[in-house]
């Protein structure tokens, strides 16, 4: 748990109850084998940032749940993705129609190898720098990742073209923030202000000097 939860959304709480029961080793005092869950997963659309639509055209996700995490008032599920063969993090408030499967979960060995403290620090890193209002340009498929990081309150999203969107938000400028941007490579660009673009360029030069 990286922060206290703030939600009282009934749908989220129902999802949490189902997930917890699926992960349980006992239900009503009787032994229970932790099982996979299935659900529909929602995503944002730049055409209507306030409403979410179903990913994969409504096809269901099936994962093996292992840990509920809380960050900045939001619940996340750490689960093993059978198809990818790795752990993934899912926003619980984006999970729709969560169901039991009665199929024993997989990924126990992968989960045991995870250091949860370092994992949560990496996934939910805080920036800790001077706050500035900046504009960033992303490719459209990154919209969900951007909303996860910045939210929608007091944030301006706009469609740039058929392949890109921009976001204007207050951000704490730091090396941690630049490192987060680097994870997206050429899929993101700092549009403004000029001084932050220059600061990022200096950061990149320092990184090059190491190699």
mmCIF file of C-alpha atoms in Angstrom:
data_model
loop_
_atom_site.group_PDB
_atom_site.id
_atom_site.type_symbol
_atom_site.label_atom_id
_atom_site.label_comp_id
_atom_site.label_asym_id
_atom_site.label_seq_id
_atom_site.Cartn_x
_atom_site.Cartn_y
_atom_site.Cartn_z
ATOM 1 C CA UNK A 1 0.000 0.000 0.000
ATOM 2 C CA UNK A 2 1.588 3.257 -1.127
ATOM 3 C CA UNK A 3 -1.195 5.612 -0.061
ATOM 4 C CA UNK A 4 -4.562 5.593 1.699
ATOM 5 C CA UNK A 5 -7.560 4.836 -0.433
ATOM 6 C CA UNK A 6 -10.105 7.613 -1.020
ATOM 7 C CA UNK A 7 -12.730 5.888 -3.151
ATOM 8 C CA UNK A 8 -16.174 4.809 -1.993
ATOM 9 C CA UNK A 9 -17.318 3.877 -5.497
ATOM 10 C CA UNK A 10 -19.650 0.898 -5.161
ATOM 11 C CA UNK A 11 -18.452 -0.714 -8.387
ATOM 12 C CA UNK A 12 -14.818 -0.527 -7.273
ATOM 13 C CA UNK A 13 -15.644 -1.949 -3.855
ATOM 14 C CA UNK A 14 -17.543 -4.832 -5.468
ATOM 15 C CA UNK A 15 -14.546 -5.529 -7.706
ATOM 16 C CA UNK A 16 -12.269 -5.554 -4.668
ATOM 17 C CA UNK A 17 -14.539 -8.004 -2.833
ATOM 18 C CA UNK A 18 -14.539 -10.383 -5.814
ATOM 19 C CA UNK A 19 -10.758 -10.114 -6.260
ATOM 20 C CA UNK A 20 -10.078 -10.703 -2.561
ATOM 21 C CA UNK A 21 -12.276 -13.779 -2.538
ATOM 22 C CA UNK A 22 -10.613 -15.128 -5.679
ATOM 23 C CA UNK A 23 -7.190 -14.748 -4.004
ATOM 24 C CA UNK A 24 -8.313 -16.289 -0.695
ATOM 25 C CA UNK A 25 -7.068 -19.645 0.564
ATOM 26 C CA UNK A 26 -10.196 -19.993 2.711
ATOM 27 C CA UNK A 27 -13.809 -18.955 2.151
ATOM 28 C CA UNK A 28 -16.283 -19.243 5.043
ATOM 29 C CA UNK A 29 -13.761 -21.404 6.864
ATOM 30 C CA UNK A 30 -13.464 -23.879 4.004
ATOM 31 C CA UNK A 31 -10.255 -24.401 1.983
ATOM 32 C CA UNK A 32 -10.203 -22.537 -1.309
ATOM 33 C CA UNK A 33 -7.698 -22.701 -4.151
ATOM 34 C CA UNK A 34 -6.812 -19.177 -5.332
ATOM 35 C CA UNK A 35 -8.299 -18.787 -8.800
ATOM 36 C CA UNK A 36 -8.112 -16.692 -11.924
ATOM 37 C CA UNK A 37 -10.600 -13.923 -12.584
ATOM 38 C CA UNK A 38 -11.977 -12.557 -15.835
ATOM 39 C CA UNK A 39 -13.185 -9.059 -16.601
ATOM 40 C CA UNK A 40 -13.696 -6.457 -19.276
ATOM 41 C CA UNK A 41 -11.170 -3.630 -19.194
ATOM 42 C CA UNK A 42 -11.967 -0.011 -19.981
ATOM 43 C CA UNK A 43 -9.910 2.672 -21.686
ATOM 44 C CA UNK A 44 -10.177 6.391 -22.374
ATOM 45 C CA UNK A 45 -10.920 7.978 -25.740
ATOM 46 C CA UNK A 46 -9.502 11.364 -26.664
ATOM 47 C CA UNK A 47 -12.841 12.122 -28.365
ATOM 48 C CA UNK A 48 -14.602 11.958 -24.962
ATOM 49 C CA UNK A 49 -12.135 12.035 -22.068
ATOM 50 C CA UNK A 50 -14.904 11.782 -19.458
ATOM 51 C CA UNK A 51 -16.270 8.443 -20.648
ATOM 52 C CA UNK A 52 -14.478 5.135 -20.959
ATOM 53 C CA UNK A 53 -15.009 2.421 -23.565
ATOM 54 C CA UNK A 54 -14.246 -1.296 -23.514
ATOM 55 C CA UNK A 55 -10.817 -2.422 -24.683
ATOM 56 C CA UNK A 56 -10.439 -5.264 -27.176
ATOM 57 C CA UNK A 57 -13.985 -4.553 -28.378
ATOM 58 C CA UNK A 58 -15.368 -5.994 -25.151
ATOM 59 C CA UNK A 59 -13.348 -9.236 -25.142
ATOM 60 C CA UNK A 60 -12.666 -10.478 -21.622
ATOM 61 C CA UNK A 61 -9.280 -10.488 -19.884
ATOM 62 C CA UNK A 62 -8.323 -13.551 -17.810
ATOM 63 C CA UNK A 63 -5.540 -13.105 -15.220
ATOM 64 C CA UNK A 64 -4.233 -14.639 -12.013
ATOM 65 C CA UNK A 65 -4.650 -12.075 -9.171
ATOM 66 C CA UNK A 66 -1.939 -11.805 -6.493
ATOM 67 C CA UNK A 67 -1.920 -8.407 -4.779
ATOM 68 C CA UNK A 68 -4.085 -5.316 -4.419
ATOM 69 C CA UNK A 69 -2.124 -2.035 -4.270
ATOM 70 C CA UNK A 70 -3.261 1.458 -3.376
ATOM 71 C CA UNK A 71 -1.714 4.627 -4.735
ATOM 72 C CA UNK A 72 -3.023 8.202 -4.674
ATOM 73 C CA UNK A 73 -6.526 7.064 -3.796
ATOM 74 C CA UNK A 74 -6.730 4.406 -6.511
ATOM 75 C CA UNK A 75 -6.739 0.616 -6.281
ATOM 76 C CA UNK A 76 -4.534 -1.435 -8.596
ATOM 77 C CA UNK A 77 -4.365 -5.195 -9.093
ATOM 78 C CA UNK A 78 -1.033 -6.933 -9.542
ATOM 79 C CA UNK A 79 -1.806 -10.056 -11.567
ATOM 80 C CA UNK A 80 -0.090 -12.642 -13.735
ATOM 81 C CA UNK A 81 -0.940 -12.400 -17.415
ATOM 82 C CA UNK A 82 -0.965 -15.968 -18.705
ATOM 83 C CA UNK A 83 -0.617 -14.949 -22.359
ATOM 84 C CA UNK A 84 2.358 -12.617 -21.794
ATOM 85 C CA UNK A 85 3.886 -14.782 -19.075
ATOM 86 C CA UNK A 86 4.532 -11.782 -16.803
ATOM 87 C CA UNK A 87 3.077 -9.657 -14.029
ATOM 88 C CA UNK A 88 0.872 -6.745 -15.048
ATOM 89 C CA UNK A 89 -0.825 -3.934 -13.110
ATOM 90 C CA UNK A 90 -4.510 -3.133 -13.723
ATOM 91 C CA UNK A 91 -6.580 -0.196 -12.466
ATOM 92 C CA UNK A 92 -9.458 -1.693 -10.463
ATOM 93 C CA UNK A 93 -11.813 1.162 -11.359
ATOM 94 C CA UNK A 94 -11.351 0.258 -15.027
ATOM 95 C CA UNK A 95 -12.304 -3.358 -14.476
ATOM 96 C CA UNK A 96 -15.887 -4.168 -15.465
ATOM 97 C CA UNK A 97 -17.992 -7.276 -14.753
ATOM 98 C CA UNK A 98 -15.336 -9.085 -12.678
ATOM 99 C CA UNK A 99 -16.078 -12.807 -12.465
ATOM 100 C CA UNK A 100 -14.695 -15.936 -10.849
ATOM 101 C CA UNK A 101 -13.419 -18.631 -13.230
ATOM 102 C CA UNK A 102 -12.882 -21.659 -10.952
ATOM 103 C CA UNK A 103 -9.535 -22.102 -12.717
ATOM 104 C CA UNK A 104 -6.497 -22.292 -10.376
ATOM 105 C CA UNK A 105 -4.269 -19.263 -10.787
ATOM 106 C CA UNK A 106 -0.801 -19.417 -12.330
ATOM 107 C CA UNK A 107 2.386 -17.409 -11.859
ATOM 108 C CA UNK A 108 3.239 -18.283 -8.228
ATOM 109 C CA UNK A 109 6.971 -18.482 -8.936
ATOM 110 C CA UNK A 110 6.994 -15.180 -10.830
ATOM 111 C CA UNK A 111 5.178 -13.437 -7.973
ATOM 112 C CA UNK A 112 7.618 -14.810 -5.367
ATOM 113 C CA UNK A 113 10.514 -13.217 -7.222
ATOM 114 C CA UNK A 114 8.998 -9.723 -7.000
ATOM 115 C CA UNK A 115 10.226 -7.265 -4.371
ATOM 116 C CA UNK A 116 6.942 -5.436 -3.760
ATOM 117 C CA UNK A 117 8.611 -2.400 -2.196
ATOM 118 C CA UNK A 118 10.866 -1.717 -5.180
ATOM 119 C CA UNK A 119 8.076 -2.668 -7.584
ATOM 120 C CA UNK A 120 5.661 -0.090 -6.172
ATOM 121 C CA UNK A 121 8.389 2.559 -6.081
ATOM 122 C CA UNK A 122 9.069 1.921 -9.761
ATOM 123 C CA UNK A 123 5.426 1.843 -10.840
ATOM 124 C CA UNK A 124 4.208 4.685 -8.612
ATOM 125 C CA UNK A 125 7.337 6.873 -8.551
ATOM 126 C CA UNK A 126 6.982 10.433 -7.289
ATOM 127 C CA UNK A 127 8.712 13.276 -9.075
ATOM 128 C CA UNK A 128 9.661 15.776 -6.378
ATOM 129 C CA UNK A 129 10.856 18.866 -8.256
ATOM 130 C CA UNK A 130 9.874 22.422 -9.195
ATOM 131 C CA UNK A 131 6.265 22.567 -10.369
ATOM 132 C CA UNK A 132 5.700 23.989 -13.859
ATOM 133 C CA UNK A 133 2.841 23.974 -16.324
ATOM 134 C CA UNK A 134 3.908 22.028 -19.400
ATOM 135 C CA UNK A 135 2.428 20.671 -22.609
ATOM 136 C CA UNK A 136 3.304 17.178 -23.822
ATOM 137 C CA UNK A 137 2.486 15.462 -27.089
ATOM 138 C CA UNK A 138 1.886 11.687 -27.098
ATOM 139 C CA UNK A 139 0.858 9.080 -29.628
ATOM 140 C CA UNK A 140 -2.807 8.199 -29.165
ATOM 141 C CA UNK A 141 -2.297 4.588 -27.877
ATOM 142 C CA UNK A 142 -0.620 6.055 -24.760
ATOM 143 C CA UNK A 143 -3.770 7.848 -23.595
ATOM 144 C CA UNK A 144 -4.567 5.334 -20.836
ATOM 145 C CA UNK A 145 -1.009 5.433 -19.474
ATOM 146 C CA UNK A 146 -1.108 9.238 -19.427
ATOM 147 C CA UNK A 147 -4.480 9.374 -17.668
ATOM 148 C CA UNK A 148 -3.156 6.867 -15.115
ATOM 149 C CA UNK A 149 -0.273 9.214 -14.357
ATOM 150 C CA UNK A 150 -2.034 12.588 -14.476
ATOM 151 C CA UNK A 151 -5.750 11.891 -14.056
ATOM 152 C CA UNK A 152 -8.362 14.149 -15.659
ATOM 153 C CA UNK A 153 -9.083 16.789 -12.994
ATOM 154 C CA UNK A 154 -7.723 20.232 -13.910
ATOM 155 C CA UNK A 155 -5.869 18.648 -16.846
ATOM 156 C CA UNK A 156 -6.414 19.754 -20.434
ATOM 157 C CA UNK A 157 -6.454 17.027 -23.095
ATOM 158 C CA UNK A 158 -6.832 17.759 -26.793
ATOM 159 C CA UNK A 159 -6.592 15.843 -30.042
ATOM 160 C CA UNK A 160 -3.565 17.006 -32.017
ATOM 161 C CA UNK A 161 -4.153 14.902 -35.148
ATOM 162 C CA UNK A 162 -5.283 11.378 -36.025
ATOM 163 C CA UNK A 163 -2.198 9.864 -34.392
ATOM 164 C CA UNK A 164 -1.417 12.216 -31.487
ATOM 165 C CA UNK A 165 -2.912 14.112 -28.569
ATOM 166 C CA UNK A 166 -1.567 16.790 -26.252
ATOM 167 C CA UNK A 167 -1.889 17.269 -22.532
ATOM 168 C CA UNK A 168 -1.313 20.444 -20.523
ATOM 169 C CA UNK A 169 -0.735 19.947 -16.808
ATOM 170 C CA UNK A 170 1.270 21.072 -13.800
ATOM 171 C CA UNK A 171 4.219 18.727 -13.324
ATOM 172 C CA UNK A 172 7.062 18.575 -10.821
ATOM 173 C CA UNK A 173 10.116 18.726 -13.086
ATOM 174 C CA UNK A 174 12.873 16.338 -11.993
ATOM 175 C CA UNK A 175 15.163 13.600 -13.279
ATOM 176 C CA UNK A 176 12.523 11.077 -12.213
ATOM 177 C CA UNK A 177 9.990 12.783 -14.463
ATOM 178 C CA UNK A 178 12.455 12.851 -17.358
ATOM 179 C CA UNK A 179 13.178 9.176 -16.766
ATOM 180 C CA UNK A 180 9.448 8.459 -17.004
ATOM 181 C CA UNK A 181 9.323 10.281 -20.342
ATOM 182 C CA UNK A 182 12.324 8.342 -21.631
ATOM 183 C CA UNK A 183 10.408 5.132 -21.102
ATOM 184 C CA UNK A 184 8.186 6.184 -24.010
ATOM 185 C CA UNK A 185 11.092 7.004 -26.342
ATOM 186 C CA UNK A 186 9.982 8.840 -29.501
ATOM 187 C CA UNK A 187 6.327 8.361 -28.591
ATOM 188 C CA UNK A 188 6.290 11.552 -26.495
ATOM 189 C CA UNK A 189 7.576 15.090 -27.006
ATOM 190 C CA UNK A 190 7.802 18.092 -24.679
ATOM 191 C CA UNK A 191 6.036 20.888 -26.561
ATOM 192 C CA UNK A 192 6.445 23.728 -24.053
ATOM 193 C CA UNK A 193 7.720 25.671 -22.205
ATOM 194 C CA UNK A 194 11.114 26.160 -23.936
ATOM 195 C CA UNK A 195 13.087 26.038 -20.678
ATOM 196 C CA UNK A 196 11.789 22.556 -19.863
ATOM 197 C CA UNK A 197 12.652 21.370 -23.392
ATOM 198 C CA UNK A 198 16.173 22.706 -22.855
ATOM 199 C CA UNK A 199 16.425 21.113 -19.410
ATOM 200 C CA UNK A 200 15.406 17.766 -20.896
ATOM 201 C CA UNK A 201 18.010 18.155 -23.675
ATOM 202 C CA UNK A 202 20.709 18.788 -21.028
ATOM 203 C CA UNK A 203 19.512 15.698 -19.145
ATOM 204 C CA UNK A 204 19.861 13.625 -22.340
ATOM 205 C CA UNK A 205 23.370 14.990 -22.955
ATOM 206 C CA UNK A 206 24.427 13.946 -19.464
ATOM 207 C CA UNK A 207 23.058 10.485 -20.092
ATOM 208 C CA UNK A 208 25.034 10.227 -23.352
ATOM 209 C CA UNK A 209 28.264 11.210 -21.578
ATOM 210 C CA UNK A 210 28.010 8.023 -19.533
ATOM 211 C CA UNK A 211 28.287 5.930 -22.701
#
